[in-house]
Short mmCIF file of C-alpha atoms in Angstrom, two decimals:
data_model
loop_
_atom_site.label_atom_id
_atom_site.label_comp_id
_atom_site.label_asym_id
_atom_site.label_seq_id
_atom_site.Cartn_x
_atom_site.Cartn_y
_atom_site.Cartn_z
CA UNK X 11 -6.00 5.21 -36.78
CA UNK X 12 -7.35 3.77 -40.00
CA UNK X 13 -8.30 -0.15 -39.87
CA UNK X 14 -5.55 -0.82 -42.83
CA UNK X 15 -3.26 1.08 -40.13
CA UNK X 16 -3.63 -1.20 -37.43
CA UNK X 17 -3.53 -4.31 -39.03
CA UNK X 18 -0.22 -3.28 -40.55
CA UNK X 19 0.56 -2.19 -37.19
CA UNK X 20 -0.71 -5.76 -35.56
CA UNK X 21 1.10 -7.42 -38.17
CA UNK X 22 4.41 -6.42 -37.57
CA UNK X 23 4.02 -6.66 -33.47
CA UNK X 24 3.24 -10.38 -34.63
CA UNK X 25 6.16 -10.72 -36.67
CA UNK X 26 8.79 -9.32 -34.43
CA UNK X 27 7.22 -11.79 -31.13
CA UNK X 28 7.96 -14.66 -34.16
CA UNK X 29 11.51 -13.57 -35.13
CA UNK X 30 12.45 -13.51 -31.49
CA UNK X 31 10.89 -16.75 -30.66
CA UNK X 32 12.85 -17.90 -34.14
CA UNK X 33 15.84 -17.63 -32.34
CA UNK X 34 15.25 -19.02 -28.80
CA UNK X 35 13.48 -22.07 -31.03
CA UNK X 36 17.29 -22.50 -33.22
CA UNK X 37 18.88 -22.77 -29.88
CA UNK X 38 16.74 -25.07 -28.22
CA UNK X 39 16.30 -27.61 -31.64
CA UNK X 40 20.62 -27.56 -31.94
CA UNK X 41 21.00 -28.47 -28.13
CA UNK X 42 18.42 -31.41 -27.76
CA UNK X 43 19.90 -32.55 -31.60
CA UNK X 44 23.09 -32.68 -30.18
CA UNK X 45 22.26 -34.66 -26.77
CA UNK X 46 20.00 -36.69 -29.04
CA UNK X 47 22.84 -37.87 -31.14
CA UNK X 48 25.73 -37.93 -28.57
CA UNK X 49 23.62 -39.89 -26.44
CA UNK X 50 21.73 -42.24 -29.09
CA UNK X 51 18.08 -41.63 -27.52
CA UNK X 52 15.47 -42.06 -29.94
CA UNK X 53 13.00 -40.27 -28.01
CA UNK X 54 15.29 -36.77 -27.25
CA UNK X 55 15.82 -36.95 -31.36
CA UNK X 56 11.96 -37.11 -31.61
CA UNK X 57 11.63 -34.31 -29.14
CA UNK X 58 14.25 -31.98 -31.23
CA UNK X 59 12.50 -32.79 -34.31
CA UNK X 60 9.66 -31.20 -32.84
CA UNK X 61 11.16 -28.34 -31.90
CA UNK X 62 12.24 -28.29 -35.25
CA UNK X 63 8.77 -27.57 -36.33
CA UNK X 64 8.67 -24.74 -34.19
CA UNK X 65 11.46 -23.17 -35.93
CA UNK X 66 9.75 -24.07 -39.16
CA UNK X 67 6.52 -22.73 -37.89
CA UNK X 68 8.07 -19.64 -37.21
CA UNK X 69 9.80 -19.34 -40.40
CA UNK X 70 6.13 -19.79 -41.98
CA UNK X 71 4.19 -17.54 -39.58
CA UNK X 72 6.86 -14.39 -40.50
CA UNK X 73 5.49 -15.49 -44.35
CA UNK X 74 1.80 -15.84 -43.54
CA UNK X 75 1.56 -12.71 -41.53
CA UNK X 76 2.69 -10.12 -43.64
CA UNK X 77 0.97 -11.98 -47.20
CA UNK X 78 -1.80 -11.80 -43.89
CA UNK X 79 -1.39 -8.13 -43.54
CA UNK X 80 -2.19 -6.66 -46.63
CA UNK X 81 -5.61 -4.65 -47.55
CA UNK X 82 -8.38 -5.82 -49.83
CA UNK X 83 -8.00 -6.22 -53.12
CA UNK X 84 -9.63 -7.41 -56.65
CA UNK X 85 -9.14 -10.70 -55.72
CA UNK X 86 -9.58 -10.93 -52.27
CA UNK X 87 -12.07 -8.30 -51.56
CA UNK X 88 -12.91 -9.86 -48.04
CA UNK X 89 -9.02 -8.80 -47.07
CA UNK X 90 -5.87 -11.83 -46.55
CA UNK X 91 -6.84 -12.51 -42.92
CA UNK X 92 -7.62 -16.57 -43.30
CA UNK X 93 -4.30 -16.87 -44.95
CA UNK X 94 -2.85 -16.55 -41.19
CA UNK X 95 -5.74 -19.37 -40.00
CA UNK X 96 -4.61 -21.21 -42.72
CA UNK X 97 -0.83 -21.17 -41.51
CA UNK X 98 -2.08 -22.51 -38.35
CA UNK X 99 -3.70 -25.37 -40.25
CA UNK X 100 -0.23 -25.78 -41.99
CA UNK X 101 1.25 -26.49 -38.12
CA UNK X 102 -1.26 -29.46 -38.23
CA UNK X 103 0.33 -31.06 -41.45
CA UNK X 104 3.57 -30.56 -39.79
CA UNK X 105 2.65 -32.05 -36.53
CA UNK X 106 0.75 -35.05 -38.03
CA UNK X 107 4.24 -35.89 -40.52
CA UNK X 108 6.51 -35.59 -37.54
CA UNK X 109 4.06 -38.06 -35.43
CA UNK X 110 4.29 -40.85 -38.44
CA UNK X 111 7.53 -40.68 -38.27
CA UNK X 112 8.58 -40.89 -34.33
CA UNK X 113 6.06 -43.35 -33.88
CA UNK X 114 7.88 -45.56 -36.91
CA UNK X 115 11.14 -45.36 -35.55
CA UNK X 116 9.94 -45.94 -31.88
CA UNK X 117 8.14 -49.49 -33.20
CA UNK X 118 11.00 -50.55 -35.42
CA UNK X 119 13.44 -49.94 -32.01
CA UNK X 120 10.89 -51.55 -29.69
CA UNK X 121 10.95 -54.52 -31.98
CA UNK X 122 14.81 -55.03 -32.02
CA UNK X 123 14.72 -55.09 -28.50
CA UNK X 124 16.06 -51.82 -27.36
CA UNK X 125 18.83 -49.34 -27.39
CA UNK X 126 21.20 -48.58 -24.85
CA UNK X 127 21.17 -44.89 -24.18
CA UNK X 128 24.33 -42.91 -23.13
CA UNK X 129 23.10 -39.78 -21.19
CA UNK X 130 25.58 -38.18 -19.79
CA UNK X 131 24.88 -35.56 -16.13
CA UNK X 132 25.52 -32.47 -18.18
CA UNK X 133 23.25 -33.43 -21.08
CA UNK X 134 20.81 -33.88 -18.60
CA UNK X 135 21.44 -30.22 -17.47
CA UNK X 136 20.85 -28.90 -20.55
CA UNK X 137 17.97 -30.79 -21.25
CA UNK X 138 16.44 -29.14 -18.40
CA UNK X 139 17.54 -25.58 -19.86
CA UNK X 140 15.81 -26.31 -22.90
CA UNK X 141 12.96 -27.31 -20.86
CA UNK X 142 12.82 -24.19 -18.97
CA UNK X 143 13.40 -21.67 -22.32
CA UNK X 144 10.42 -23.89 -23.53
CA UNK X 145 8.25 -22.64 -20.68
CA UNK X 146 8.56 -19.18 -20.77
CA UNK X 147 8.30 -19.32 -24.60
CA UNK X 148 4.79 -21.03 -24.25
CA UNK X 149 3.80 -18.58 -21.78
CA UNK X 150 5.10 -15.43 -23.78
CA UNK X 151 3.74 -16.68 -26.77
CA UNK X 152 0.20 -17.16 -25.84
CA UNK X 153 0.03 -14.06 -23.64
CA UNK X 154 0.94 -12.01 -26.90
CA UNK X 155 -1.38 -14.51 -29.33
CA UNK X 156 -4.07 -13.32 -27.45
CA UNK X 157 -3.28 -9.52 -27.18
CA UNK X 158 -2.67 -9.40 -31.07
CA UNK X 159 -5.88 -11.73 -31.46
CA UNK X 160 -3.57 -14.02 -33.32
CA UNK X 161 -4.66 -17.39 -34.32
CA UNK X 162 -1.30 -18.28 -35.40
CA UNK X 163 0.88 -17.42 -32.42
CA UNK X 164 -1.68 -19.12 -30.15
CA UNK X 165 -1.53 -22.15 -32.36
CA UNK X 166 2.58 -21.98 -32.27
CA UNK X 167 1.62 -21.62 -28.33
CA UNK X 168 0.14 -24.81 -27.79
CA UNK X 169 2.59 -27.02 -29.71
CA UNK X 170 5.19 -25.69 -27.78
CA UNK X 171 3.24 -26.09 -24.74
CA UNK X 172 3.28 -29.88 -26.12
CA UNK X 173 7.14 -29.71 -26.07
CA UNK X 174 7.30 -28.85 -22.55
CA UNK X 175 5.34 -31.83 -21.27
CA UNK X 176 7.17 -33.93 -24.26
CA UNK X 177 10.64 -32.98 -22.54
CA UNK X 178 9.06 -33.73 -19.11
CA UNK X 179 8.92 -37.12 -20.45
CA UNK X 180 11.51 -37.51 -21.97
CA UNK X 181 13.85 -36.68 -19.16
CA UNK X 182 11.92 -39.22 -17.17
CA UNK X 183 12.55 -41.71 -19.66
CA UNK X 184 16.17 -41.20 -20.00
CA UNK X 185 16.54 -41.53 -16.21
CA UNK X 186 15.40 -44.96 -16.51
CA UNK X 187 17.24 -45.53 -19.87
CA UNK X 188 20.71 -44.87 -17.68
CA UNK X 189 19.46 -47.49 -15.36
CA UNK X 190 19.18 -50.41 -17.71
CA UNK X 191 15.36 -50.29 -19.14
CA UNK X 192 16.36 -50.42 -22.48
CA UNK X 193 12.83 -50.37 -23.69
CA UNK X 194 11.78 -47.31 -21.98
CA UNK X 195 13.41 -44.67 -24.52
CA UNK X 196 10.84 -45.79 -27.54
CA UNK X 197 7.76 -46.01 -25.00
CA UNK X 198 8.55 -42.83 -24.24
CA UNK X 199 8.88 -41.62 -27.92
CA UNK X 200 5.42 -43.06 -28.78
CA UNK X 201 3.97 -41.01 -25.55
CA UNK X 202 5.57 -38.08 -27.58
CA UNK X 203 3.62 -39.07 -30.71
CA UNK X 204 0.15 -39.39 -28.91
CA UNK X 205 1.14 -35.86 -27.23
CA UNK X 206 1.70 -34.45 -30.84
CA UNK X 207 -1.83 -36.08 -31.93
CA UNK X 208 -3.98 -34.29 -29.13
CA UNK X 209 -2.27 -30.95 -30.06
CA UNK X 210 -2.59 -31.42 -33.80
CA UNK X 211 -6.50 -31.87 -32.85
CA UNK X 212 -6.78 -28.94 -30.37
CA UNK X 213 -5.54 -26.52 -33.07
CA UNK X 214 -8.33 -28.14 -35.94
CA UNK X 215 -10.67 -27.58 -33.38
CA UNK X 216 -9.54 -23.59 -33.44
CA UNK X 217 -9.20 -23.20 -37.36
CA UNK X 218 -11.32 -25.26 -38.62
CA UNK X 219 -14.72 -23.00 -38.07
CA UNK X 220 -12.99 -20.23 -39.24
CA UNK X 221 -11.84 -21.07 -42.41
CA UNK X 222 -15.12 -22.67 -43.50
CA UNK X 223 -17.40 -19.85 -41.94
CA UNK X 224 -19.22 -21.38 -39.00
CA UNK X 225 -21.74 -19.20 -37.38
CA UNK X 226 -20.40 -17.19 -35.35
CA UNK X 227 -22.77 -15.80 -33.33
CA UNK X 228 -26.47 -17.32 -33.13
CA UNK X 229 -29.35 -15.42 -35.23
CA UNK X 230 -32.01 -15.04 -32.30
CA UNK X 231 -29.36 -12.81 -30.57
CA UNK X 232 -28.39 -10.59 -33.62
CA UNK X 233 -32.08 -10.54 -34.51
CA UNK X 234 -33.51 -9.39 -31.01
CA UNK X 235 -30.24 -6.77 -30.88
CA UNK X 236 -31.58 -5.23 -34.03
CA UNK X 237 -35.22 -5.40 -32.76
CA UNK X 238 -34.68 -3.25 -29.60
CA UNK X 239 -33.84 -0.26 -31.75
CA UNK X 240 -36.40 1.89 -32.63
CA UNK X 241 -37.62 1.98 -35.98
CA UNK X 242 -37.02 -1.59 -36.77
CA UNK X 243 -39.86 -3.47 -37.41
CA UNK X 244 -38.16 -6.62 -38.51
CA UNK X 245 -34.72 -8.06 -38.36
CA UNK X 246 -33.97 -11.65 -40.75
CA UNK X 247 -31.22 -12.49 -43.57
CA UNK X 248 -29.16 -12.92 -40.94
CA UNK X 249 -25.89 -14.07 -41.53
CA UNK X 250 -22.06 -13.91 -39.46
CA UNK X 251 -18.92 -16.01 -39.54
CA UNK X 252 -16.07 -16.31 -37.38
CA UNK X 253 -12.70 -14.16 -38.82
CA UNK X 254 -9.02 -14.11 -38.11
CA UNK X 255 -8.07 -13.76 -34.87
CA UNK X 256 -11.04 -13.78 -33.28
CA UNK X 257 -12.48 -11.49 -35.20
CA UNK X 258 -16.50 -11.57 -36.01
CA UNK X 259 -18.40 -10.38 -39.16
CA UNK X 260 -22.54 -10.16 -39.34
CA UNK X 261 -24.71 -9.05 -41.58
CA UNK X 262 -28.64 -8.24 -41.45
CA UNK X 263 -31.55 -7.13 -43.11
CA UNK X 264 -33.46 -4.44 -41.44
CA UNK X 265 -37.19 -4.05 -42.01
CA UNK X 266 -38.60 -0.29 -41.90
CA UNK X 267 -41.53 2.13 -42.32
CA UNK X 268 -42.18 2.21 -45.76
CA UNK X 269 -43.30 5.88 -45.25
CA UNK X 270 -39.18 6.73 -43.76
CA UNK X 271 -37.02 8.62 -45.98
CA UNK X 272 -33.79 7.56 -47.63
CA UNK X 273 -31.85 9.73 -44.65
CA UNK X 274 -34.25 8.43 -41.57
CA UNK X 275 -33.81 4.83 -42.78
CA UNK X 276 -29.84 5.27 -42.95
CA UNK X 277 -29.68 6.70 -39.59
CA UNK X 278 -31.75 3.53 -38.25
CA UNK X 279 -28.77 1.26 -40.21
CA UNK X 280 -26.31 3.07 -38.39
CA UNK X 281 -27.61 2.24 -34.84
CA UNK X 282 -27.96 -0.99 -35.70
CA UNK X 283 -24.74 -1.46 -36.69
CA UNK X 284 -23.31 0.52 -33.82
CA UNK X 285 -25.80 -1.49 -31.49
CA UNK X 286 -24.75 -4.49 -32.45
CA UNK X 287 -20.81 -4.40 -32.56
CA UNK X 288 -20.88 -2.78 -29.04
CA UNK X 289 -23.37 -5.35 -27.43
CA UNK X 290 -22.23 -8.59 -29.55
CA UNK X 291 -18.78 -7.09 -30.13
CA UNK X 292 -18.53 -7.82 -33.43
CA UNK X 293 -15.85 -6.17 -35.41
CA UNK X 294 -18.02 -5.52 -38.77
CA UNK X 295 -21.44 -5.58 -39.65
CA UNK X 296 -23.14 -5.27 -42.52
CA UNK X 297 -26.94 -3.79 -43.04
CA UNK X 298 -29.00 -3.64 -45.35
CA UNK X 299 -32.56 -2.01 -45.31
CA UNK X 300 -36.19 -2.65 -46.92
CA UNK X 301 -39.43 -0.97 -46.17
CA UNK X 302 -42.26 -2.56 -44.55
#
């Protein structure tokens, strides 16, 4: 199968894991809204409004991926791979807006001295559902992220890994709540917030070196790859960068007998580049030759 064939092919695995997770995301966001509200608990609002992301995210990762999926062209010769890495830096923004605002309403309720919250035994019941579709959607999610080599669904992954301590907490909290600890509802909310911030920073630490082309793979190691095959007499210009999902790109310049011909020094290019995405398992490489 042509490359362009199985990225289409990857993208639309990835976009049928996110329109099912779409759903089980809808369900889970209008139950914990609806306990939220019924029972006037701050922190089960904050924890629906994250789920709310997820839906969101989901909503954007079915846009990214397919704008994600399509083939080089005049404009983006290097293919639309980062725009997917660059969705998962959009779950950041999301993240760092819905911490702001749980973490104002949980001061501003701390300060008026409390609420009383009204938790009822079957809200708490479905609170646990919620928390139990939550874990099996983290677990799903990353298992496939990292069988599609998806940055984005291992992203989505890890927030809603978040929401599954989040609701831990928050069920905690609203057993206490029920016994008269008014004040325990927005502590709990700001734990939320500070779970949201180390998630937020997990998934910069991902992104981050791809979209601005860290080295991916260190030069002594692509240079003493390209060394051990014969007829190289010199390996340097090297260059590689991380790509989406995973993905790795390098390119080298290959020194050569001056004396080879055109054919001998393009077979020599061709187990270098073979050598090199077998042994570093890089995904492309690029090499260029000069005589010695």
């Amino acid at each position: 199968m042509s490359q362009a064939g199985k990225a289409l092919d990857r993208s639309s695995a990835v976009r049928r894991v996110l329109a099912g997770l779409l759903v089980a995301n809808i369900l889970v966001l209008v139950a914990k809204a609806s306990i939220g509200v019924i029972a006037g608990s701050l922190a089960v609002i904050g924890d629906a409004i994250h789920s709310s992301a997820d839906a969101v995210y989901n909503v954007l990762g079915l846009v990214v991926v397919r704008v994600a999926s399509r083939e080089p062209d005049e404009e983006h010769p290097y293919g639309h791979g980062k725009f997917e890495t660059l969705g998962a830096l959009g779950i950041v923004v999301f993240l760092s807006v819905t911490c702001v605002e749980l973490v104002r309403s949980a001061v501003g309720r701390l300060i008026s001295g409390g609420h009383s919250v009204q938790m009822t035994d079957l809200g708490l019941v479905l609170l646990l559902a919620t928390l139990a579709t939550n874990v099996f959607v983290a677990w799903y999610e990353n298992r496939r992220g990292h069988e599609l080599r998806s940055e984005l669904l291992i992203a989505d992954a890890a927030h809603t890994r978040t929401d599954v301590f989040i609701t831990i907490g928050v069920v905690i909290g609203l057993i206490f709540s029920r016994q008269g600890y008014r004040w325990v509802d927005p502590v709990v909310a700001i734990g939320v917030a500070l779970l949201i911030v180390r998630v937020a920073y997990q998934i910069l630490l991902r992104v981050v070196p791809v979209l601005v082309d860290e080295r991916a793979v260190p030069a002594p190691s692509i240079r003493e790859t390209a060394q051990a095959v014969e007829g190289v007499k010199d390996a340097y210009g090297i260059r590689s960068r991380g790509g989406n999902a995973g993905l790795r790109y390098a390119e080298v310049t290959i020194a050569v007998d001056s004396a080879a011909n055109v054919a001998d020094a393009h077979a020599i290019a061709d187990k270098v580049e073979k050598r090199l995405k077998k042994d570093l398992e890089l995904e492309e490489v690029t090499v260029h030759v000069e005589p010695c």
